[in-house]
Short mmCIF file of C-alpha atoms and ligand atoms in Angstrom, two decimals:
data_model
loop_
_atom_site.label_atom_id
_atom_site.label_comp_id
_atom_site.label_asym_id
_atom_site.label_seq_id
_atom_site.Cartn_x
_atom_site.Cartn_y
_atom_site.Cartn_z
CA UNK K 23 165.68 -37.89 78.62
CA UNK K 24 163.44 -40.91 78.90
CA UNK K 25 162.72 -42.23 82.38
CA UNK K 26 164.65 -45.55 81.55
CA UNK K 27 167.58 -43.51 80.38
CA UNK K 28 167.46 -41.62 83.76
CA UNK K 29 167.50 -44.88 85.71
CA UNK K 30 170.37 -46.26 83.67
CA UNK K 31 172.40 -43.17 84.30
CA UNK K 32 171.56 -43.18 87.92
CA UNK K 33 172.88 -46.84 87.92
CA UNK K 34 176.05 -45.76 86.34
CA UNK K 35 176.47 -42.85 88.76
CA UNK K 36 175.93 -45.05 91.70
CA UNK K 37 178.42 -47.67 90.55
CA UNK K 38 180.97 -45.04 90.04
CA UNK K 39 180.52 -43.65 93.54
CA UNK K 40 180.75 -47.25 95.07
CA UNK K 41 184.05 -47.57 93.06
CA UNK K 42 185.45 -44.32 94.46
CA UNK K 43 184.16 -45.11 97.94
CA UNK K 44 186.39 -48.26 97.92
CA UNK K 45 189.30 -46.21 96.68
CA UNK K 46 188.71 -43.94 99.70
CA UNK K 47 188.66 -46.89 101.78
CA UNK K 48 192.10 -48.16 100.62
CA UNK K 49 193.51 -44.82 101.17
CA UNK K 50 192.04 -44.55 104.72
CA UNK K 51 193.10 -48.00 105.55
CA UNK K 52 196.77 -47.65 104.34
CA UNK K 53 197.16 -44.42 106.30
CA UNK K 54 195.44 -45.66 109.48
CA UNK K 55 197.80 -48.46 109.23
CA UNK K 56 200.97 -46.38 109.07
CA UNK K 57 199.94 -44.15 111.92
CA UNK K 58 198.46 -46.88 113.99
CA UNK K 59 195.06 -45.19 114.77
CA UNK K 60 191.70 -45.53 113.04
CA UNK K 61 190.27 -42.74 110.96
CA UNK K 62 187.32 -40.90 112.52
CA UNK K 63 184.49 -38.54 111.25
CA UNK K 64 182.07 -36.28 112.79
CA UNK K 65 179.08 -35.15 111.02
CA UNK K 66 177.47 -32.01 112.56
CA UNK K 67 173.85 -30.99 111.43
CA UNK K 68 172.02 -27.80 111.36
CA UNK K 69 168.40 -27.34 110.36
CA UNK K 70 165.58 -29.67 109.85
CA UNK K 71 164.98 -33.30 109.84
CA UNK K 72 165.45 -33.64 106.01
CA UNK K 73 169.03 -32.26 106.78
CA UNK K 74 169.31 -34.72 109.65
CA UNK K 75 168.35 -37.51 107.24
CA UNK K 76 171.08 -36.49 104.67
CA UNK K 77 173.52 -36.64 107.56
CA UNK K 78 172.47 -40.03 108.37
CA UNK K 79 173.30 -40.88 104.76
CA UNK K 80 176.58 -39.31 105.00
CA UNK K 81 177.41 -41.24 107.96
CA UNK K 82 176.24 -44.51 106.13
CA UNK K 83 178.76 -43.49 103.18
CA UNK K 84 181.45 -42.55 105.64
CA UNK K 85 181.14 -45.78 107.42
CA UNK K 86 181.28 -47.69 104.16
CA UNK K 87 184.49 -45.77 103.33
CA UNK K 88 186.37 -46.86 106.51
CA UNK K 89 185.52 -44.15 108.85
CA UNK K 90 184.49 -44.65 112.31
CA UNK K 91 181.62 -42.05 112.97
CA UNK K 92 182.10 -40.08 116.35
CA UNK K 93 180.16 -37.28 117.95
CA UNK K 94 182.97 -35.04 119.27
CA UNK K 95 184.51 -33.10 116.60
CA UNK K 96 187.68 -32.33 118.66
CA UNK K 97 190.43 -34.92 117.36
CA UNK K 98 188.09 -36.19 114.41
CA UNK K 99 189.95 -36.72 111.07
CA UNK K 100 187.18 -35.44 108.98
CA UNK K 101 184.49 -32.89 110.24
CA UNK K 102 181.47 -32.40 108.03
CA UNK K 103 179.21 -29.45 108.81
CA UNK K 104 175.87 -30.05 107.10
CA UNK K 105 174.38 -26.49 106.81
CA UNK K 106 171.01 -24.89 107.05
CA UNK K 107 170.04 -21.53 105.43
CA UNK K 108 166.40 -21.05 106.75
CA UNK K 109 167.37 -18.28 109.22
CA UNK K 110 170.34 -16.08 109.57
CA UNK K 111 171.06 -17.26 113.15
CA UNK K 112 172.12 -20.81 111.58
CA UNK K 113 174.37 -19.27 109.17
CA UNK K 114 176.18 -17.08 111.77
CA UNK K 115 176.57 -20.08 113.86
CA UNK K 116 178.03 -22.04 111.03
CA UNK K 117 180.78 -19.57 110.19
CA UNK K 118 181.74 -19.36 113.72
CA UNK K 119 182.00 -23.02 114.48
CA UNK K 120 183.91 -23.40 110.96
CA UNK K 121 186.39 -20.70 112.01
CA UNK K 122 187.06 -22.40 115.37
CA UNK K 123 188.44 -25.35 113.71
CA UNK K 124 191.50 -23.56 112.55
CA UNK K 125 193.72 -24.54 115.63
CA UNK K 126 192.45 -28.27 115.64
CA UNK K 127 193.55 -28.68 111.87
CA UNK K 128 197.18 -27.17 112.91
CA UNK K 129 197.22 -30.23 115.47
CA UNK K 130 196.34 -32.88 113.15
CA UNK K 131 197.73 -32.93 109.57
CA UNK K 132 195.33 -35.52 108.55
CA UNK K 133 192.26 -33.39 109.40
CA UNK K 134 189.90 -32.38 106.63
CA UNK K 135 186.90 -30.12 106.92
CA UNK K 136 184.00 -30.26 104.68
CA UNK K 137 180.95 -27.97 104.41
CA UNK K 138 177.79 -29.08 102.76
CA UNK K 139 174.07 -28.66 102.69
CA UNK K 140 171.53 -25.80 102.15
CA UNK K 141 173.78 -22.92 102.77
CA UNK K 142 176.39 -24.03 100.18
CA UNK K 143 173.71 -23.79 97.44
CA UNK K 144 173.72 -20.05 98.07
CA UNK K 145 176.59 -18.80 95.85
CA UNK K 146 177.70 -16.04 98.16
CA UNK K 147 178.29 -18.43 101.04
CA UNK K 148 180.19 -20.98 98.97
CA UNK K 149 182.19 -18.05 97.82
CA UNK K 150 182.84 -16.81 101.35
CA UNK K 151 183.92 -20.19 102.52
CA UNK K 152 186.20 -20.44 99.57
CA UNK K 153 187.89 -16.90 100.00
CA UNK K 154 187.78 -16.67 103.86
CA UNK K 155 188.08 -20.12 105.17
CA UNK K 156 191.05 -21.47 103.30
CA UNK K 157 191.23 -24.41 106.02
CA UNK K 158 187.94 -25.74 104.45
CA UNK K 159 189.15 -28.65 102.09
CA UNK K 160 185.56 -29.83 100.61
CA UNK K 161 182.35 -28.12 99.84
CA UNK K 162 179.26 -29.50 98.15
CA UNK K 163 175.62 -28.79 98.13
CA UNK K 164 172.32 -30.59 98.45
CA UNK K 165 172.26 -31.67 94.88
CA UNK K 166 175.55 -33.26 94.88
CA UNK K 167 175.24 -35.44 98.30
CA UNK K 168 175.43 -38.73 96.12
CA UNK K 169 178.89 -37.76 94.99
CA UNK K 170 180.34 -37.42 98.35
CA UNK K 171 182.87 -40.31 97.87
CA UNK K 172 184.10 -38.73 94.59
CA UNK K 173 184.38 -35.36 96.14
CA UNK K 174 186.17 -36.76 99.28
CA UNK K 175 188.56 -38.96 97.25
CA UNK K 176 189.51 -35.96 95.11
CA UNK K 177 190.40 -34.03 98.24
CA UNK K 178 192.26 -36.96 100.06
CA UNK K 179 194.24 -38.17 96.87
CA UNK K 180 195.78 -35.10 95.72
CA UNK K 181 195.48 -32.87 98.86
CA UNK K 182 193.69 -30.10 97.08
CA UNK K 183 190.51 -28.29 97.87
CA UNK K 184 187.42 -29.94 96.25
CA UNK K 185 184.34 -27.91 95.36
CA UNK K 186 181.13 -29.51 94.10
CA UNK K 187 178.03 -27.33 93.96
CA UNK K 188 175.32 -27.61 91.05
CA UNK K 189 172.31 -25.37 90.57
CA UNK K 190 169.66 -27.99 89.36
CA UNK K 191 168.36 -30.93 91.32
CA UNK K 192 169.01 -33.98 89.47
CA UNK K 193 166.97 -37.26 89.90
CA UNK K 194 166.16 -39.01 93.31
CA UNK K 195 169.09 -41.18 94.21
CA UNK K 196 167.96 -44.60 95.78
CA UNK K 197 170.44 -47.04 97.48
CA UNK K 198 172.71 -44.54 99.18
CA UNK K 199 173.83 -46.37 102.48
CA UNK K 200 172.34 -44.99 105.70
CA UNK K 201 173.49 -45.08 109.30
CA UNK K 202 170.46 -44.07 111.50
CA UNK K 203 170.87 -42.25 114.65
CA UNK K 204 168.38 -44.28 116.66
CA UNK K 205 167.36 -47.60 115.52
CA UNK K 206 163.72 -47.19 116.85
CA UNK K 207 162.93 -44.21 114.95
CA UNK K 208 163.37 -43.98 111.21
CA UNK K 209 163.36 -40.82 109.20
CA UNK K 210 162.18 -41.58 105.70
CA UNK K 211 162.20 -38.87 103.12
CA UNK K 212 159.46 -39.32 100.63
CA UNK K 213 160.11 -36.26 98.47
CA UNK K 214 162.66 -33.54 98.19
CA UNK K 215 162.54 -29.85 97.33
CA UNK K 216 159.66 -27.58 97.43
CA UNK K 217 157.54 -25.65 94.92
CA UNK K 218 155.70 -23.30 97.31
CA UNK K 219 157.94 -20.22 97.29
CA UNK K 220 156.52 -18.66 100.42
CA UNK K 221 157.72 -15.13 100.03
CA UNK K 222 159.99 -15.26 103.18
CA UNK K 223 161.63 -18.91 102.60
CA UNK K 224 164.92 -19.76 101.05
CA UNK K 225 164.14 -23.50 101.05
CA UNK K 226 162.84 -23.76 97.39
CA UNK K 227 166.01 -21.99 96.18
CA UNK K 228 168.35 -24.60 97.95
CA UNK K 229 166.40 -27.55 97.56
CA UNK K 230 165.21 -27.24 94.27
CA UNK K 231 161.53 -28.39 92.86
CA UNK K 232 159.51 -31.31 94.24
CA UNK K 233 160.81 -34.76 93.53
CA UNK K 234 158.91 -37.59 94.82
CA UNK K 235 160.38 -40.99 95.55
CA UNK K 236 158.77 -44.09 93.88
CA UNK K 237 156.39 -45.73 96.32
CA UNK K 238 158.14 -49.30 96.13
CA UNK K 239 161.15 -47.53 97.10
CA UNK K 240 159.64 -45.99 100.16
CA UNK K 241 157.87 -49.17 101.28
CA UNK K 242 161.41 -51.14 100.79
CA UNK K 243 163.21 -48.65 102.98
CA UNK K 244 160.32 -48.79 105.67
CA UNK K 245 160.10 -52.45 105.67
CA UNK K 246 164.10 -52.72 106.31
CA UNK K 247 163.93 -50.15 109.05
CA UNK K 248 161.25 -52.17 110.73
CA UNK K 249 163.01 -55.31 110.53
CA UNK K 250 165.86 -53.54 112.22
CA UNK K 251 163.72 -52.50 115.12
CA UNK K 252 162.03 -49.30 114.10
CA UNK K 253 158.98 -48.44 116.18
CA UNK K 254 158.37 -45.01 114.59
CA UNK K 255 158.32 -44.06 110.83
CA UNK K 256 158.66 -40.38 110.20
CA UNK K 257 157.75 -39.61 106.81
CA UNK K 258 159.70 -36.31 105.61
CA UNK K 259 158.97 -33.61 103.16
CA UNK K 260 158.75 -29.93 102.83
CA UNK K 261 154.99 -30.34 101.86
CA UNK K 262 154.09 -34.03 102.31
CA UNK K 263 150.75 -33.26 100.83
CA UNK K 264 152.10 -32.81 97.50
CA UNK K 265 153.68 -36.11 97.32
CA UNK K 266 153.14 -38.03 94.07
CA UNK K 267 152.15 -34.88 92.07
CA UNK K 268 155.25 -35.42 89.74
CA UNK K 269 154.70 -39.25 89.49
CA UNK K 270 151.84 -38.89 87.07
CA UNK K 271 148.97 -38.88 89.55
CA UNK K 272 148.65 -42.35 90.22
CA UNK K 273 149.17 -42.00 94.07
CA UNK K 274 148.84 -39.27 96.58
CA UNK K 275 150.06 -38.80 100.02
CA UNK K 276 146.76 -40.44 101.54
CA UNK K 277 147.21 -43.27 99.35
CA UNK K 278 150.84 -43.76 100.51
CA UNK K 279 149.65 -43.40 104.18
CA UNK K 280 147.39 -46.22 103.67
CA UNK K 281 149.80 -48.51 102.10
CA UNK K 282 152.24 -47.89 104.78
CA UNK K 283 149.64 -48.54 107.34
CA UNK K 284 149.09 -52.02 105.84
CA UNK K 285 152.87 -53.02 106.32
CA UNK K 286 153.13 -55.43 108.99
CA UNK K 287 154.53 -54.86 112.44
CA UNK K 288 154.10 -52.85 115.55
CA UNK K 289 155.11 -49.12 114.71
CA UNK K 290 153.73 -45.58 114.29
CA UNK K 291 153.58 -43.47 111.55
CA UNK K 292 154.24 -39.74 111.76
CA UNK K 293 154.74 -37.20 109.18
CA UNK K 294 155.94 -33.57 108.43
CA UNK K 295 155.21 -31.17 107.11
CA UNK K 296 151.59 -30.68 105.84
CA UNK K 297 150.90 -27.46 104.07
CA UNK K 298 147.38 -26.23 105.15
CA UNK K 299 146.42 -25.25 101.65
CA UNK K 300 146.90 -28.93 100.44
CA UNK K 301 145.70 -30.73 103.68
CA UNK K 302 142.67 -32.34 102.31
CA UNK K 303 139.41 -34.07 103.75
CA UNK K 304 140.87 -37.23 102.11
CA UNK K 305 144.04 -36.87 104.25
CA UNK K 306 142.02 -36.28 107.65
CA UNK K 307 139.72 -39.24 106.77
CA UNK K 308 142.87 -41.56 105.89
CA UNK K 309 144.53 -40.61 109.27
CA UNK K 310 141.37 -41.08 111.22
CA UNK K 311 140.84 -44.62 109.52
CA UNK K 312 144.70 -45.76 109.71
CA UNK K 313 145.45 -47.16 113.34
CA UNK K 314 149.03 -46.91 112.76
CA UNK K 315 149.06 -43.23 111.93
CA UNK K 316 149.80 -41.17 115.01
CA UNK K 317 147.23 -38.65 116.05
CA UNK K 318 149.50 -35.78 115.38
CA UNK K 319 149.02 -33.15 112.88
CA UNK K 320 151.82 -30.41 112.31
CA UNK K 321 150.03 -27.59 110.43
CA UNK K 322 151.98 -24.48 110.25
CA UNK K 323 149.90 -21.46 109.83
CA UNK K 324 152.67 -18.95 109.99
CA UNK K 325 150.33 -15.87 110.26
CA UNK K 326 146.91 -15.13 111.69
CA UNK K 327 146.19 -12.14 109.54
CA UNK K 328 144.67 -12.45 105.79
CA UNK K 329 146.72 -9.62 104.60
CA UNK K 330 150.05 -11.06 105.72
CA UNK K 331 149.24 -14.73 104.59
CA UNK K 332 148.70 -13.21 101.11
CA UNK K 333 151.98 -11.28 101.20
CA UNK K 334 153.51 -14.56 102.35
CA UNK K 335 152.07 -16.43 99.47
CA UNK K 336 150.61 -19.10 101.63
CA UNK K 337 147.57 -19.83 99.74
CA UNK K 338 144.97 -19.80 102.37
CA UNK K 339 142.94 -17.42 104.83
CA UNK K 340 142.87 -17.65 108.49
CA UNK K 341 139.26 -18.86 108.31
CA UNK K 342 139.92 -21.63 105.80
CA UNK K 343 142.88 -22.81 108.09
CA UNK K 344 140.51 -22.74 111.30
CA UNK K 345 137.96 -24.69 109.20
CA UNK K 346 140.48 -27.46 108.32
CA UNK K 347 141.53 -27.49 111.92
CA UNK K 348 138.29 -28.00 113.18
CA UNK K 349 137.52 -30.53 110.83
CA UNK K 350 140.57 -32.59 111.52
CA UNK K 351 139.60 -32.52 115.27
CA UNK K 352 136.09 -33.45 114.53
CA UNK K 353 137.37 -36.67 112.81
CA UNK K 354 139.94 -37.15 115.54
CA UNK K 355 138.97 -35.75 118.87
CA UNK K 356 142.30 -36.82 120.48
CA UNK K 357 144.45 -35.12 117.85
CA UNK K 358 147.64 -33.38 119.06
CA UNK K 359 148.20 -30.21 116.95
CA UNK K 360 151.45 -28.40 116.57
CA UNK K 361 152.06 -25.21 114.43
CA UNK K 362 154.90 -22.87 113.19
CA UNK K 363 154.55 -19.03 113.19
CA UNK K 364 156.69 -16.17 112.15
CA UNK K 365 156.37 -12.88 113.82
CA UNK K 366 157.60 -9.44 112.53
CA UNK K 367 157.13 -10.40 108.72
CA UNK K 368 157.97 -7.03 106.70
CA UNK K 369 155.10 -4.55 107.12
CA UNK K 370 153.31 -6.61 109.62
CA UNK K 371 151.42 -3.99 111.91
CA UNK K 372 150.50 -4.19 115.43
CA UNK K 373 146.89 -5.07 114.53
CA UNK K 374 148.05 -7.70 112.23
CA UNK K 375 150.07 -9.30 114.79
CA UNK K 376 147.13 -9.09 117.19
CA UNK K 377 145.32 -11.39 114.65
CA UNK K 378 148.09 -13.85 114.87
CA UNK K 379 147.63 -13.89 118.94
CA UNK K 380 143.92 -14.11 118.45
CA UNK K 381 144.45 -17.15 116.00
CA UNK K 382 146.77 -18.84 118.75
CA UNK K 383 144.03 -18.33 121.14
CA UNK K 384 141.44 -19.99 118.89
CA UNK K 385 143.58 -22.71 117.65
CA UNK K 386 144.61 -24.06 120.91
CA UNK K 387 147.74 -25.68 119.84
CA UNK K 388 149.64 -28.11 121.89
CA UNK K 389 152.80 -26.67 121.07
CA UNK K 390 154.11 -23.85 118.87
CA UNK K 391 157.40 -23.11 117.16
CA UNK K 392 157.77 -19.44 117.09
CA UNK K 393 160.43 -17.56 114.71
CA UNK K 394 161.39 -14.21 114.44
CA UNK K 395 161.33 -13.21 110.64
CA UNK K 396 164.82 -13.50 109.33
CA UNK K 397 165.61 -11.89 106.18
CA UNK K 398 166.64 -14.18 103.48
CA UNK K 399 168.49 -12.37 100.55
CA UNK K 400 166.97 -13.48 97.12
CA UNK K 401 163.57 -14.08 98.70
CA UNK K 402 160.76 -11.68 97.61
CA UNK K 403 160.05 -10.58 101.27
CA UNK K 404 163.72 -9.44 101.73
CA UNK K 405 162.89 -6.87 99.19
CA UNK K 406 159.83 -5.54 100.85
CA UNK K 407 159.61 -2.24 102.48
CA UNK K 408 158.94 -1.78 106.18
CA UNK K 409 161.06 -4.38 107.68
CA UNK K 410 160.00 -4.63 111.31
CA UNK K 411 162.95 -3.49 113.76
CA UNK K 412 164.47 -6.34 115.85
CA UNK K 413 163.15 -5.00 119.22
CA UNK K 414 159.69 -4.89 118.01
CA UNK K 415 160.04 -8.58 116.61
CA UNK K 416 161.24 -9.64 119.99
CA UNK K 417 158.53 -7.81 121.82
CA UNK K 418 155.86 -9.71 119.54
CA UNK K 419 157.73 -12.93 119.96
CA UNK K 420 157.71 -12.74 123.97
CA UNK K 421 153.99 -12.05 123.93
CA UNK K 422 153.35 -14.78 121.60
CA UNK K 423 155.48 -17.16 123.85
CA UNK K 424 153.76 -16.05 126.98
CA UNK K 425 150.27 -16.89 125.51
CA UNK K 426 151.40 -20.10 124.14
CA UNK K 427 152.95 -21.17 127.43
CA UNK K 428 149.69 -20.77 129.16
CA UNK K 429 147.82 -22.84 126.48
CA UNK K 430 150.40 -25.50 126.47
CA UNK K 431 150.37 -25.84 130.20
CA UNK K 432 146.55 -26.20 130.13
CA UNK K 433 146.67 -28.59 127.43
CA UNK K 434 149.11 -30.69 129.32
CA UNK K 435 147.13 -30.50 132.46
CA UNK K 436 144.06 -31.86 130.78
CA UNK K 437 146.24 -35.07 130.30
CA UNK K 438 146.56 -35.66 134.00
CA UNK K 439 145.31 -39.09 134.94
CA UNK K 440 145.03 -40.19 131.13
CA UNK K 441 146.81 -43.13 129.90
CA UNK K 442 149.03 -42.55 126.95
CA UNK K 443 151.25 -44.68 124.77
CA UNK K 444 154.89 -43.53 124.92
CA UNK K 445 157.76 -44.65 122.79
CA UNK K 446 160.79 -44.89 125.27
CA UNK K 447 163.91 -42.96 123.90
CA UNK K 448 166.35 -43.71 126.66
CA UNK K 449 167.67 -42.03 129.90
CA UNK K 450 166.66 -38.49 130.37
CA UNK K 451 169.64 -35.93 129.61
CA UNK K 452 168.44 -33.76 132.41
CA UNK K 453 167.81 -36.34 134.92
CA UNK K 454 169.64 -39.64 134.41
CA UNK K 455 167.49 -41.42 136.99
CA UNK K 456 164.52 -41.01 134.77
CA UNK K 457 163.74 -42.67 131.42
CA UNK K 458 162.18 -40.16 128.67
CA UNK K 459 159.88 -40.91 125.71
CA UNK K 460 157.34 -39.26 123.45
CA UNK K 461 153.66 -39.61 123.14
CA UNK K 462 152.11 -40.07 119.77
CA UNK K 463 151.61 -36.28 119.71
CA UNK K 464 155.47 -35.86 120.20
CA UNK K 465 155.11 -34.71 123.77
CA UNK K 466 157.88 -35.56 126.21
CA UNK K 467 157.11 -37.80 129.02
CA UNK K 468 159.46 -38.55 131.95
CA UNK K 469 158.97 -41.76 133.83
CA UNK K 470 160.73 -44.06 136.22
CA UNK K 471 161.70 -47.34 134.38
CA UNK K 472 164.50 -49.61 133.24
CA UNK K 473 167.07 -48.62 130.40
CA UNK K 474 166.04 -51.63 128.63
CA UNK K 475 162.70 -50.07 127.67
CA UNK K 476 164.45 -47.96 125.10
CA UNK K 477 162.76 -48.43 121.83
CA UNK K 478 159.61 -49.91 123.17
CA UNK K 479 156.14 -48.73 123.57
CA UNK K 480 154.90 -48.03 127.34
CA UNK K 481 151.48 -47.37 128.60
CA UNK K 482 152.03 -44.55 131.12
CA UNK K 483 149.57 -42.93 133.48
CA UNK K 484 150.05 -39.21 133.44
CA UNK K 485 150.89 -37.95 136.97
CA UNK K 486 152.40 -34.51 136.59
CA UNK K 487 152.28 -31.81 133.89
CA UNK K 488 154.28 -28.98 133.15
CA UNK K 489 154.38 -26.48 130.08
CA UNK K 490 157.26 -28.49 128.23
CA UNK K 491 157.00 -31.96 129.56
CA UNK K 492 154.86 -34.68 131.33
CA UNK K 493 155.54 -37.08 133.99
CA UNK K 494 154.22 -40.73 133.84
CA UNK K 495 153.88 -43.85 135.62
CA UNK K 496 154.35 -47.36 134.27
N1 LIG A 520 158.19 -26.69 104.68
C1 LIG A 520 157.78 -26.37 105.97
C2 LIG A 520 158.91 -25.65 106.67
C3 LIG A 520 160.12 -25.50 106.57
S1 LIG A 520 161.11 -24.29 107.32
C4 LIG A 520 156.44 -25.80 106.07
O1 LIG A 520 156.03 -25.11 104.96
O2 LIG A 520 155.78 -25.69 106.99
C5 LIG A 520 160.52 -24.41 109.08
C6 LIG A 520 159.83 -23.22 109.51
O3 LIG A 520 160.78 -22.10 109.51
C7 LIG A 520 158.65 -22.64 108.80
O4 LIG A 520 157.43 -23.23 108.93
C8 LIG A 520 158.69 -21.11 109.03
O5 LIG A 520 157.97 -20.88 110.29
C9 LIG A 520 160.08 -20.90 109.42
N2 LIG A 520 160.83 -20.13 108.40
C10 LIG A 520 161.10 -20.28 107.15
N3 LIG A 520 161.63 -19.20 106.67
C11 LIG A 520 161.80 -18.16 107.62
C12 LIG A 520 162.32 -17.07 107.77
N4 LIG A 520 162.91 -16.37 106.62
N5 LIG A 520 162.24 -16.40 108.85
C13 LIG A 520 161.85 -16.94 110.05
N6 LIG A 520 161.15 -18.18 109.89
C14 LIG A 520 161.16 -18.88 108.77
FE1 LIG A 521 159.50 -22.91 102.69
FE2 LIG A 521 157.00 -22.36 102.10
FE3 LIG A 521 158.21 -24.50 101.22
FE4 LIG A 521 157.61 -24.71 103.50
S1 LIG A 521 156.22 -24.72 101.86
S2 LIG A 521 159.71 -25.16 102.55
S3 LIG A 521 157.72 -22.57 104.31
S4 LIG A 521 158.46 -22.34 100.64
FE1 LIG A 522 167.36 -25.44 106.78
FE2 LIG A 522 167.51 -26.76 104.37
FE3 LIG A 522 166.09 -27.76 106.20
S1 LIG A 522 167.61 -24.61 104.86
S2 LIG A 522 165.20 -26.08 107.26
S3 LIG A 522 168.11 -27.49 106.39
S4 LIG A 522 165.81 -27.90 103.96
#
């Protein structure tokens, strides 16, 4: 199909969904009037920021359809579970939480339950919901998010269960409504899907191939967010470094960053995730030259041993990784660096794990997200011999955490006395007498200050440093 024909189809689709959305609204308004109480919806998110961003779209659509979004699932008339399939733990939690709603549904005859997102792209999961969770009314996948009004209308109007999961990713939908969680920080997806097929990872199977959004649509969304008070723009993609490759090669991620940096306003730009194999000199130079780009790099290395990296299909060696990291730090000496690592990849030996520890020592990361390898059926690694026993994974995990905690503490202590810019996020959840915010590098800083500072940049002097958080003074 030609591009023009695609755009045409997309417009027809969107118009159709808008019409169905107003049909839902009519239904909901009518029923709300009859029962004398508004309809509420609760969207629960598992997984990454892209999923969170999809949930923000769902809330935007729901609000347009007459629902009031609430955060408590109990008593809600619609509960939407937006699921994640990246590790087994997230899947188990989902089934448990869906099961627990049986009783709520008996109490509220208007209640509908929907399950969507990455897990539903896996046939076995969708089937399990269909067969064993008859109280679930609606199932849809990542590729049919834009058809949510239609799915919901079908379920509401004839009280039958509605399923809509398709295998292939369509085009990128623009113009879906959005309701952001926090007005001062805007998640902006710049691309969807992933082409990398790391051997342990399910994401390419549930999110499809890479699709980049047109730059002009990204700029427009960012301008809108800034107009509504956003101070932080978080650009999202499974590998932002391959942005634009499917757009004909006129623009790459660095070009995009530079153009966003030129947008007027007082805001900082963050992005995730960068795949090390594609993190280029051009990217580091661009970051260093663009004043609004936060000095933060999230660069997941996953393993510190070359054989394991090859088995993971990551496309770089430990030396190449460390060289890139060193170059980035050379250009940006105050760079905060964070990373992801997996322990217990199939056949990982003790020596290979020790190489990961060694990389952690050399890399001196500010923060590390450590995961126990989780077997994902359908991925190449799931079929590999010599799966590492759980206790052994756990032992390696603990060793790694202990080492990283030492490093994180040391890194944080080095910030004592420094003045850092922090974006205030509101009252601290653990200590409501304090405000909390984040540095450009994503570190949490607690400080005494007025609630009204929420959403503003504050200059703080760091006066206390822990492993996980800092304390500052205005
Ligand atoms: N696209 C991003 C990561 C998305 S998933 C990237 O490439 O960096 C987030 C993290 O989950 C990954 O970085 C990896 O560390 C972890 N992860 C992915 N699949 C996993 C699995 N099967 N078991 C354990 N951790 C996994
Ligand atoms: Fe998964 Fe690798 Fe793609 Fe990240 S780059 S989403 S780890 S396949
Ligand atoms: Fe999970 Fe899907 Fe994100 S599998 S990590 S929610 S892309």
